[in-house]
Short mmCIF file of C-alpha atoms in Angstrom, two decimals:
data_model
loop_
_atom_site.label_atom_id
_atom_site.label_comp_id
_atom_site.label_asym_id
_atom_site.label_seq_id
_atom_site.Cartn_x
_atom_site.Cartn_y
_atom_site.Cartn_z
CA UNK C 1 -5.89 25.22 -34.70
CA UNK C 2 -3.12 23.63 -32.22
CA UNK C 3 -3.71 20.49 -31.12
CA UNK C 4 -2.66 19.71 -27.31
CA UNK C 5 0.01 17.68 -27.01
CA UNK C 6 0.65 14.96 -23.59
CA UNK C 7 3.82 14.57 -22.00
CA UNK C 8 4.83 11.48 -24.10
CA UNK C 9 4.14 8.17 -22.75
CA UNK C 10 1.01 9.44 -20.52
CA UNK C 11 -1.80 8.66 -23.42
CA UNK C 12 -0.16 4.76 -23.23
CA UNK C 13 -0.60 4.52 -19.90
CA UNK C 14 -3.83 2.70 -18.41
CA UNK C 15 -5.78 4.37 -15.44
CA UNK C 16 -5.70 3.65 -12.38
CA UNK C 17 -8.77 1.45 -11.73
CA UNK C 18 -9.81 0.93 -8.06
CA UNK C 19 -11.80 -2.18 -7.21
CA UNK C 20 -15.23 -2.80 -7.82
CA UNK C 21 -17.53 -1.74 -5.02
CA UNK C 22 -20.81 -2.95 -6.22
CA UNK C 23 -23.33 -5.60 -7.57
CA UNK C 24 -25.92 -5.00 -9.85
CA UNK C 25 -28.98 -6.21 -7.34
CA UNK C 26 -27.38 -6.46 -4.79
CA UNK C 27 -27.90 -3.76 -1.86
CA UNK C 28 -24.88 -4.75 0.55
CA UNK C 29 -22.37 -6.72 -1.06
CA UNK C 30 -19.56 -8.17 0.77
CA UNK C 31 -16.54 -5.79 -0.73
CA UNK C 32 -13.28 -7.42 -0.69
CA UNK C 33 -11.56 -5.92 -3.52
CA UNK C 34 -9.89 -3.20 -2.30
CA UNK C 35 -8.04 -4.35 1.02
CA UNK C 36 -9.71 -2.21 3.25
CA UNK C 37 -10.20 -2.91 6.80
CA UNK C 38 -13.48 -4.09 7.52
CA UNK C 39 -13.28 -3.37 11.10
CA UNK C 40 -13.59 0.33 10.13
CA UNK C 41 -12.28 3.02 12.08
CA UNK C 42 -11.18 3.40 15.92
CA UNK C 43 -14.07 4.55 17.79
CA UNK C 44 -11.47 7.84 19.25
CA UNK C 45 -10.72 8.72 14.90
CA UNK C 46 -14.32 9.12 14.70
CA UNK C 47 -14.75 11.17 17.28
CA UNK C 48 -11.69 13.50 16.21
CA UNK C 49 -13.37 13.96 12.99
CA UNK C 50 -16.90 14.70 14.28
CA UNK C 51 -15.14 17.37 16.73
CA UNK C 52 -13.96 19.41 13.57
CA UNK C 53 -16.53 19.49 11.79
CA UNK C 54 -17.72 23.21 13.22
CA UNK C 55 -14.44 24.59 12.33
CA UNK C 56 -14.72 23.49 8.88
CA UNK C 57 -14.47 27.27 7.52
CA UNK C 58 -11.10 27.27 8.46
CA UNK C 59 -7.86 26.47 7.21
CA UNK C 60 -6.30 23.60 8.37
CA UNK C 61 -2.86 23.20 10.16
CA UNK C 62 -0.76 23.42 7.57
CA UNK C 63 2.13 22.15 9.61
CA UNK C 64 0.35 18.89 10.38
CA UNK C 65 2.21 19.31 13.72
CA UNK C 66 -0.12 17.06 15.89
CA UNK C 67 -0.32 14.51 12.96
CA UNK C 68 3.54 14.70 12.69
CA UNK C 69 3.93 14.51 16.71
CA UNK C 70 1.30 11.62 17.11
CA UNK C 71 2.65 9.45 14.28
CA UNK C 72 6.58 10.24 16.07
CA UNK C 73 5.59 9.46 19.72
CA UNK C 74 4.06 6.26 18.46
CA UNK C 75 6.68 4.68 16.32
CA UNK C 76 9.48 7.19 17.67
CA UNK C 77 10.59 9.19 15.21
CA UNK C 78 11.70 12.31 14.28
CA UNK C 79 8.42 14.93 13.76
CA UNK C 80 10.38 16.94 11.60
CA UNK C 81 11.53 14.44 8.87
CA UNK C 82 7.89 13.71 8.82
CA UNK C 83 5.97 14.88 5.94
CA UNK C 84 1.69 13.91 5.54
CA UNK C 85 0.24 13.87 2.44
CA UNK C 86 -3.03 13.10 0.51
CA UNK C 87 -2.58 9.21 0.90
CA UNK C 88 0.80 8.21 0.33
CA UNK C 89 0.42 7.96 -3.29
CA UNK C 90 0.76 12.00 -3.45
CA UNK C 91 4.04 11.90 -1.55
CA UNK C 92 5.25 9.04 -3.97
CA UNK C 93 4.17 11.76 -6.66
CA UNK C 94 6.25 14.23 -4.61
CA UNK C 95 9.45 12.39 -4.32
CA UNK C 96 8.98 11.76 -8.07
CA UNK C 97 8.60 15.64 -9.25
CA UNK C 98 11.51 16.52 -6.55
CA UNK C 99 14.09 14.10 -7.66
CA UNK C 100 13.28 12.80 -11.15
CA UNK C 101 14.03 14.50 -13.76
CA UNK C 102 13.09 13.32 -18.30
CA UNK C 103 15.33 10.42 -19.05
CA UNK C 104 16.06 9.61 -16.21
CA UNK C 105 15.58 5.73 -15.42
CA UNK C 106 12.80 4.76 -12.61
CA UNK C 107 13.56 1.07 -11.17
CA UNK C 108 10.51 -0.60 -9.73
CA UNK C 109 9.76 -4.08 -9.16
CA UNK C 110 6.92 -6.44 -11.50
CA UNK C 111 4.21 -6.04 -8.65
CA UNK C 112 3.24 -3.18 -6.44
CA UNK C 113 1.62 0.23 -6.18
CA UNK C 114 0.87 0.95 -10.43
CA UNK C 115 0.33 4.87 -9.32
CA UNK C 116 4.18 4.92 -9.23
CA UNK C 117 4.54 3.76 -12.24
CA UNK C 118 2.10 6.55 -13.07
CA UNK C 119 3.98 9.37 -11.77
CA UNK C 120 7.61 8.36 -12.92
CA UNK C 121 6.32 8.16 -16.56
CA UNK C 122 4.16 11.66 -16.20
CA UNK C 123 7.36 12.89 -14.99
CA UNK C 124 9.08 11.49 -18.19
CA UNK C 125 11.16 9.16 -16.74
CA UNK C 126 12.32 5.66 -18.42
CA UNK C 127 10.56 2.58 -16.46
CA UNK C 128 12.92 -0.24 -15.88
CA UNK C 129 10.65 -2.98 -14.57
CA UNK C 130 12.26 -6.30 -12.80
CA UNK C 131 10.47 -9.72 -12.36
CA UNK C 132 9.84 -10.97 -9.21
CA UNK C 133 10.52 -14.44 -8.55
CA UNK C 134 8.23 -17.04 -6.19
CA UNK C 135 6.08 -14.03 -5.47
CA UNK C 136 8.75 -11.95 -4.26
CA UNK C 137 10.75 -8.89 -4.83
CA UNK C 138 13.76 -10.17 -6.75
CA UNK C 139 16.67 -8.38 -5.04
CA UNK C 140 19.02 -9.30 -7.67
CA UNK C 141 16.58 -8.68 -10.37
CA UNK C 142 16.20 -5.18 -9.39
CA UNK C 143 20.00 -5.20 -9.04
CA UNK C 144 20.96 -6.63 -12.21
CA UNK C 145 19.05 -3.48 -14.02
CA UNK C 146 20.97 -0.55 -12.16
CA UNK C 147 22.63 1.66 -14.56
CA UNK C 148 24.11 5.16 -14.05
CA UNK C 149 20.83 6.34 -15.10
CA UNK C 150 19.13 4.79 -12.57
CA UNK C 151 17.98 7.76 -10.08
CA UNK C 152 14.68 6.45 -8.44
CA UNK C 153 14.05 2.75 -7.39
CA UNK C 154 10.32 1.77 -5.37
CA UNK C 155 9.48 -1.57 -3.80
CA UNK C 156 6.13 -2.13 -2.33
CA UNK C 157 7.36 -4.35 1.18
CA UNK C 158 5.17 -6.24 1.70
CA UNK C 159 4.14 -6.47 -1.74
CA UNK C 160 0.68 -5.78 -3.67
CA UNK C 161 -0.91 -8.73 -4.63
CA UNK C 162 1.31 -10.93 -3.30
CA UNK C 163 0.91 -10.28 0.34
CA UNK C 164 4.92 -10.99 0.60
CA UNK C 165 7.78 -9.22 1.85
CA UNK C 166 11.73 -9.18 1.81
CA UNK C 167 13.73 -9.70 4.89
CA UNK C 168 15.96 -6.92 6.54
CA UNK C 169 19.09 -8.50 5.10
CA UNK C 170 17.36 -8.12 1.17
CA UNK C 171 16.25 -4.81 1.63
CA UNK C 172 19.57 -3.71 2.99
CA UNK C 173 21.25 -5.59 0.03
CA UNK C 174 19.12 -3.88 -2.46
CA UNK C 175 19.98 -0.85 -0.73
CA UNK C 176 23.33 -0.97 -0.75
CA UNK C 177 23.73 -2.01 -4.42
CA UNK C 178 22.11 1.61 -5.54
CA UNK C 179 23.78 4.31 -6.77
CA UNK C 180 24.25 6.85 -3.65
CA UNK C 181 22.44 9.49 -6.36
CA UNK C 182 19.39 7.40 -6.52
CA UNK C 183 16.42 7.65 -4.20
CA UNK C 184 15.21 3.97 -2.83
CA UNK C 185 11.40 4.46 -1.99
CA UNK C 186 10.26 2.79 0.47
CA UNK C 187 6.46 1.65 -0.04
CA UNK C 188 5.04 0.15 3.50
CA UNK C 189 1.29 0.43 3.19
CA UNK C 190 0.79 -3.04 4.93
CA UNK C 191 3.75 -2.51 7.39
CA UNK C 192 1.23 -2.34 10.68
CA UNK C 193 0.18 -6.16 9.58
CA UNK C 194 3.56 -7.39 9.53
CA UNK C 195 4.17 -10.09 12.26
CA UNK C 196 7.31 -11.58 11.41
CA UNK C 197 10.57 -10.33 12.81
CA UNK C 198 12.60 -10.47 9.80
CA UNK C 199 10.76 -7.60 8.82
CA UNK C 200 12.41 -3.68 8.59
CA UNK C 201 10.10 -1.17 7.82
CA UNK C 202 12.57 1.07 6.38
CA UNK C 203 12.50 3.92 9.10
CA UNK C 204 16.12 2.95 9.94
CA UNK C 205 17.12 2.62 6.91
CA UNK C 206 16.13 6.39 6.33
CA UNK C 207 18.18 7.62 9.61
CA UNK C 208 21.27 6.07 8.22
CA UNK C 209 21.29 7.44 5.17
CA UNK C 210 19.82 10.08 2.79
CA UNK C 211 18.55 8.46 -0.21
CA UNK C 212 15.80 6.36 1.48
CA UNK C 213 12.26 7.47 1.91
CA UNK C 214 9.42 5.51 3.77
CA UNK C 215 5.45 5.80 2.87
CA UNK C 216 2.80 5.12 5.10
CA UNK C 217 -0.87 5.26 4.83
CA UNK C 218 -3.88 5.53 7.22
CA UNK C 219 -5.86 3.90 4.43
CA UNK C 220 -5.39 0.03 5.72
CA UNK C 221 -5.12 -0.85 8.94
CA UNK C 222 -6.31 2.40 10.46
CA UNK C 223 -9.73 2.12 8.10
CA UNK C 224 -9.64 5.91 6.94
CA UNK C 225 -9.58 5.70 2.79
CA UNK C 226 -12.24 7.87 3.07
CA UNK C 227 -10.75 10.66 4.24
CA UNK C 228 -6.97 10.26 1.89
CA UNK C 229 -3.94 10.55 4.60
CA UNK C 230 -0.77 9.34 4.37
CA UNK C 231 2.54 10.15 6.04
CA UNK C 232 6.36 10.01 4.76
CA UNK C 233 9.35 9.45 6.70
CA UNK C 234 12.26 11.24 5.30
CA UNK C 235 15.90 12.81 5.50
CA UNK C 236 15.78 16.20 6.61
CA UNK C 237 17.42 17.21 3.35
CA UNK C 238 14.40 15.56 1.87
CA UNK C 239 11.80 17.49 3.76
CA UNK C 240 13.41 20.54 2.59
CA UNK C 241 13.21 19.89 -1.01
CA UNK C 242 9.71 18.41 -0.85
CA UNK C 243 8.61 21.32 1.11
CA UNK C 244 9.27 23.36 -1.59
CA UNK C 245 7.05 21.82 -3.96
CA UNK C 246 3.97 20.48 -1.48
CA UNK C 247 0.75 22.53 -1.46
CA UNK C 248 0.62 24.28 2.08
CA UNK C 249 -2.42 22.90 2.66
CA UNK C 250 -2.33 19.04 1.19
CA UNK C 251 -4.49 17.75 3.86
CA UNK C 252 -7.94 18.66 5.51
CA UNK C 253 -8.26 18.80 9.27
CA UNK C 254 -10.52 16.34 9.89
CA UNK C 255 -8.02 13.50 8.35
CA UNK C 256 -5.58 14.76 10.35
CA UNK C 257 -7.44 14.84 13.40
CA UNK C 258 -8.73 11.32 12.56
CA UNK C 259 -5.57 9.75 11.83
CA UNK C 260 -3.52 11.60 15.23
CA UNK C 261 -6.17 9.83 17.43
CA UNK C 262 -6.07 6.52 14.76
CA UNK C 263 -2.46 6.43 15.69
CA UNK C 264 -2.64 7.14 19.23
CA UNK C 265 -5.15 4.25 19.49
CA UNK C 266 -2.22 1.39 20.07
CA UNK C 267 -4.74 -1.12 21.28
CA UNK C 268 -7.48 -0.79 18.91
CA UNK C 269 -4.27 -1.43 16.08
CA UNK C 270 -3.56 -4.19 17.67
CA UNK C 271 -6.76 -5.86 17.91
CA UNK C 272 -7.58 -5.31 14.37
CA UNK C 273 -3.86 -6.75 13.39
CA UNK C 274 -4.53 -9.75 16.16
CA UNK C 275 -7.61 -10.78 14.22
CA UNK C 276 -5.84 -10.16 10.84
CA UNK C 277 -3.57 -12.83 11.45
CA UNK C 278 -6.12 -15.23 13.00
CA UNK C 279 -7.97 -14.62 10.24
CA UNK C 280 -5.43 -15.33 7.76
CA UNK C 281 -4.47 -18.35 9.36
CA UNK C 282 -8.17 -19.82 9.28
CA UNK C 283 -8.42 -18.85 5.81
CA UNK C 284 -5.43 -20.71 4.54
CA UNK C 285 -5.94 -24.36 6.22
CA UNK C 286 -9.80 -23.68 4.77
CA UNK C 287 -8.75 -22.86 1.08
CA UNK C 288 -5.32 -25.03 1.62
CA UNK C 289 -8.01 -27.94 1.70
CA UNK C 290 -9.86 -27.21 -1.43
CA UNK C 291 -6.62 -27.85 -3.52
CA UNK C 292 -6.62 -24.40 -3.87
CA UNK C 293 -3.08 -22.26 -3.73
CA UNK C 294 -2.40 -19.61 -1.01
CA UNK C 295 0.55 -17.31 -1.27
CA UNK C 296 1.73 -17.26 2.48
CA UNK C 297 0.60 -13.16 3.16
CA UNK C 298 1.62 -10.78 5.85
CA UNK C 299 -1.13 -8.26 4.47
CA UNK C 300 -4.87 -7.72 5.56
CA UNK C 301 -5.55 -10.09 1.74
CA UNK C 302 -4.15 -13.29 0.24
CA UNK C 303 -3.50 -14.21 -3.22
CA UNK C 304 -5.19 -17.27 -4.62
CA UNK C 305 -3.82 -19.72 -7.64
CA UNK C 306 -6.29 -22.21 -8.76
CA UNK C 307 -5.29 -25.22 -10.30
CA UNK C 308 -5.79 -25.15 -14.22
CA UNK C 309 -5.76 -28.96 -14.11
CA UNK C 310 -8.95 -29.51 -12.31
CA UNK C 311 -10.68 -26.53 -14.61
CA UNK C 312 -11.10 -24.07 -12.84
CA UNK C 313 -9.75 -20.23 -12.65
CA UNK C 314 -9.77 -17.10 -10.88
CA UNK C 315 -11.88 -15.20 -13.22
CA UNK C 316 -14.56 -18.00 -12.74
CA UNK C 317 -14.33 -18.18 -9.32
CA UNK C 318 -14.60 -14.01 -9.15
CA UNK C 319 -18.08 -14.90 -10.95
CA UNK C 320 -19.10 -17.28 -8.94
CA UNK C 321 -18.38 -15.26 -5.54
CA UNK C 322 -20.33 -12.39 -7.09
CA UNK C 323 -23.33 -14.12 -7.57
CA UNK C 324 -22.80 -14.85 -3.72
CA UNK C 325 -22.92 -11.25 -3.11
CA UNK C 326 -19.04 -11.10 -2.52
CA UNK C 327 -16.43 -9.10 -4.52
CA UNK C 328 -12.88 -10.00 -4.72
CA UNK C 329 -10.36 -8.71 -7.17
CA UNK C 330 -8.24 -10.32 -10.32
CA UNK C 331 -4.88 -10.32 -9.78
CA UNK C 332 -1.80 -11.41 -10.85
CA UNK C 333 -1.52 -10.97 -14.60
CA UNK C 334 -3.25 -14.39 -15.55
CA UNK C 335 -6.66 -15.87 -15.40
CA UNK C 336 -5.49 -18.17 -12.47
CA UNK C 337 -5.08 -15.70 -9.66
CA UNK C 338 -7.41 -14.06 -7.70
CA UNK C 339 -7.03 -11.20 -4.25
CA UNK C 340 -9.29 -11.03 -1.47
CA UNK C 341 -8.97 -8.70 1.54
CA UNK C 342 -9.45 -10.20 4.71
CA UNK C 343 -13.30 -9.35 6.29
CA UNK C 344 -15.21 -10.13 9.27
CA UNK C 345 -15.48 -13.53 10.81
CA UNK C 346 -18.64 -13.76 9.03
CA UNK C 347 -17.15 -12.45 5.69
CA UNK C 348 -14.79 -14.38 5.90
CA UNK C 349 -16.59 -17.47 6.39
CA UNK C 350 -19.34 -16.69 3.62
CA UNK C 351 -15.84 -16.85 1.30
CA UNK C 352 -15.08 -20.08 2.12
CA UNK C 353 -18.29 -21.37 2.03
CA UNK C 354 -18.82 -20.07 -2.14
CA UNK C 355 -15.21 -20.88 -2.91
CA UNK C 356 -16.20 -24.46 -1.58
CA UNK C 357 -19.25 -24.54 -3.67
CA UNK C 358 -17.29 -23.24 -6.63
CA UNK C 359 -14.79 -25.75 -6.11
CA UNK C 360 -16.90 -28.63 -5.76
CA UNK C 361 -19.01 -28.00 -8.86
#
C-alpha cells in the first residue's frame, strides 16, 4: 500500500493555535487573548449583515466592487488594485502561491503573523528568520540575510506581540535594500490604531513601486473576526496574477456588506481608536507602578515583562488572572512575557486590579 507523503517541512510545522476563549466554570470570562475589539461591531455593519441575510441563496458579488469602492473612498485608493480576501491571512497565502516558488528563500522577521510562516513553508520555500532587537523589527537584521534567493520578505508593522512599529524612514530602508525580484509584504493588521506620525502604512509604498503589497483586516478594529474579511492593496500587475489563482467567490456577502458599511463608519473608527489609546495610556502608568514592564504599543494589546527578580512570571500571572475570570495570552518566547488585548473600561480595570493582587502576593 502507498503511504501519503507531505510536502516536506509541513509535518514539522506546529498549528496555528488561536487563543483560549474559555474557563472551565466560568460562564462569561473576560477574553483578552486574541486582540479583538471589545467594542464589537459598528451598529451600521450589523445592520448590513442582517439586510442580506434573505438573499443568502445567492451568490455573492464576486467582484467585491462595493467592498473595493468603500475601502478606496475611505483611505483613497485605487478600487482596482484592491483585492478582499478571507481575512488577510488568505491573501498572504495568495501572494505566497503566486510568487514563491520550492527553494526559494522567504525573509520574515522573529515576531509576527506565524500563518506566513505557514504558507511559505507549505509552498516549499526556505525560511530565513531575523531577530528583532528592543522589540522591534531589525531593519538591518532582515537586511543582513538578503541573498539572491531571497524572493518574498513579510513584516508585521506594527508588530505581533510587541505592539511596535518601524518608522517611514526603516520601512523605506528595508525596502530599498530588496532585491527588485522580491515581493516585500506588507502586514498592517493594527494600522487603524496607529497614532503616531512616523508611521507609513505601506499604501504608498505600493503606488511607487511593484514589489510591495499591503494587508488589511476587518478582524481588529472593525470587530468582524466572525465573519473572516480582509482586503489587499496591490500593483495592478499583482491583481492580475492573483486573480488568476483566487476562488471567484472567496468571500460571502454578508462580510462584505458588513465590512463596506464598517469602513464607511469613520466616526464609530475613531471612537473605538480614541478609547484605544486612552486606554492604553491608563493601563501603562497602572502596570508601570507595579514594577511591572510595558512595551510602549500602538496596537489594541500590550506586552508585559515581569521581573524574574521579585519571582514572579507571565505564566503565573496568566494563572492567576484566570482564576479572576480573565484570559490573556503567553507571549514572547519565555516564561516572562505575557499579551493582553485592550477591553472595556471595566475590563480593563478588573486587569489591573488581579495583576495588583498577583503582584502583591
Amino acid at each position: 500500500m502507498t503511504k501519503l507523503k507531505a510536502v516536506p517541512g509541513v509535518e514539522k510545522l506546529s498549528p496555528y493555535v488561536q487563543g483560549r476563549s474559555s474557563i472551565e466554570g466560568v460562564e462569561k470570562p473576560i477574553k483578552l487573548s486574541s486582540n479583538e475589539s471589545s467594542h464589537g461591531p459598528a451598529p451600521s455593519a450589523i445592520k448590513a449583515y442582517q439586510e442580506c441575510l434573505p438573499d443568502l441563496n445567492r451568490y455573492p458579488d464576486g467582484s467585491q466592487y462595493q467592498l473595493r469602492k468603500a475601502i478606496a473612498d475611505v483611505h483613497d485608493l485605487d478600487p482596482d488594485r484592491i483585492i478582499c480576501g478571507n481575512g488577510s491571512d488568505e491573501l498572504i497565502q495568495l501572494m505566497v502561491r503566486a510568487y514563491v516558488n520550492p527553494g526559494d528563500q522567504a525573509l520574515l522577521s522573529e515576531n509576527g503573523f506565524i500563518m506566513t510562516n505557514i504558507h511559505c513553508v507549505a509552498q516549499g520555500a526556505e525560511l530565513v528568520i531575523a531577530p528583532e532587537k528592543n522589540y522591534q523589527v531589525d531593519v538591518d537584521a532582515l537586511l543582513e540575510r538578503v541573498t539572491e534567493k531571497t524572493k518574498f520578505c513579510s513584516i508585521a508593522n506594527p508588530n505581533n506581540p510587541t505592539g511596535t512599529f518601524i518608522s517611514k524612514s526603516e520601512l523605506r530602508r528595508l525596502h530599498a535594500g530588496l532585491p527588485a525580484d522580491c515581493l516585500l509584504l506588507i502586514d498592517d493588521a493594527y494600522a487603524e490604531y496607529v497614532w503616531d506620525e512616523d508611521y507609513e502604512d505601506g499604501s504608498a509604498l505600493v503606488d511607487e513601486f511593484e514589489n510591495v503589497v499591503m494587508t488589511r483586516t476587518f478582524s481588529k478594529i472593525y470587530g468582524l473576526p466572525s465573519v473572516r474579511i480582509g482586503w489587499a492593496y496591490c500593483p495592478s500587475s499583482v491583481v492580475s496574477v492573483v486573480g488568476r489563482i483566487r476562488t471567484p467567490f472567496n468571500t460571502n456577502g454578508p462580510a462584505l456588506a458588513a465590512a463596506a458599511a464598517a469602513v464607511r463608519d469613520v466616526d464609530y473608527t475613531a471612537q473605538i481608536k480614541a478609547h484605544n489609546k486612552k486606554s492604553l495610556k491608563h493601563i501603562s502608568e497602572q502596570v508601570s507602578a507595579m514594577g511591572i514592564d510595558i512595551v510602549p504599543s500602538q496596537t489594541n494589546f500590550y506586552l508585559l515583562k515581569f521581573p524574574e527578580s521579585a519571582g514572579k512570571s507571565g505564566s503565573a500571572a496568566a494563572d492567576y488572572l484566570q482564576s479572576k475570570g480573565i484570559i490573556p495570552r503567553p507571549a514572547g518566547g519565555s516564561d516572562q512575557y505575557l499579551r493582553i488585548s485592550v477591553g472595556l473600561d471595566e475590563e480593563n480595570a478588573a486587569v489591573i486590579t488581579a495583576l495588583r493582587e498577583y503582584m502583591g502576593a
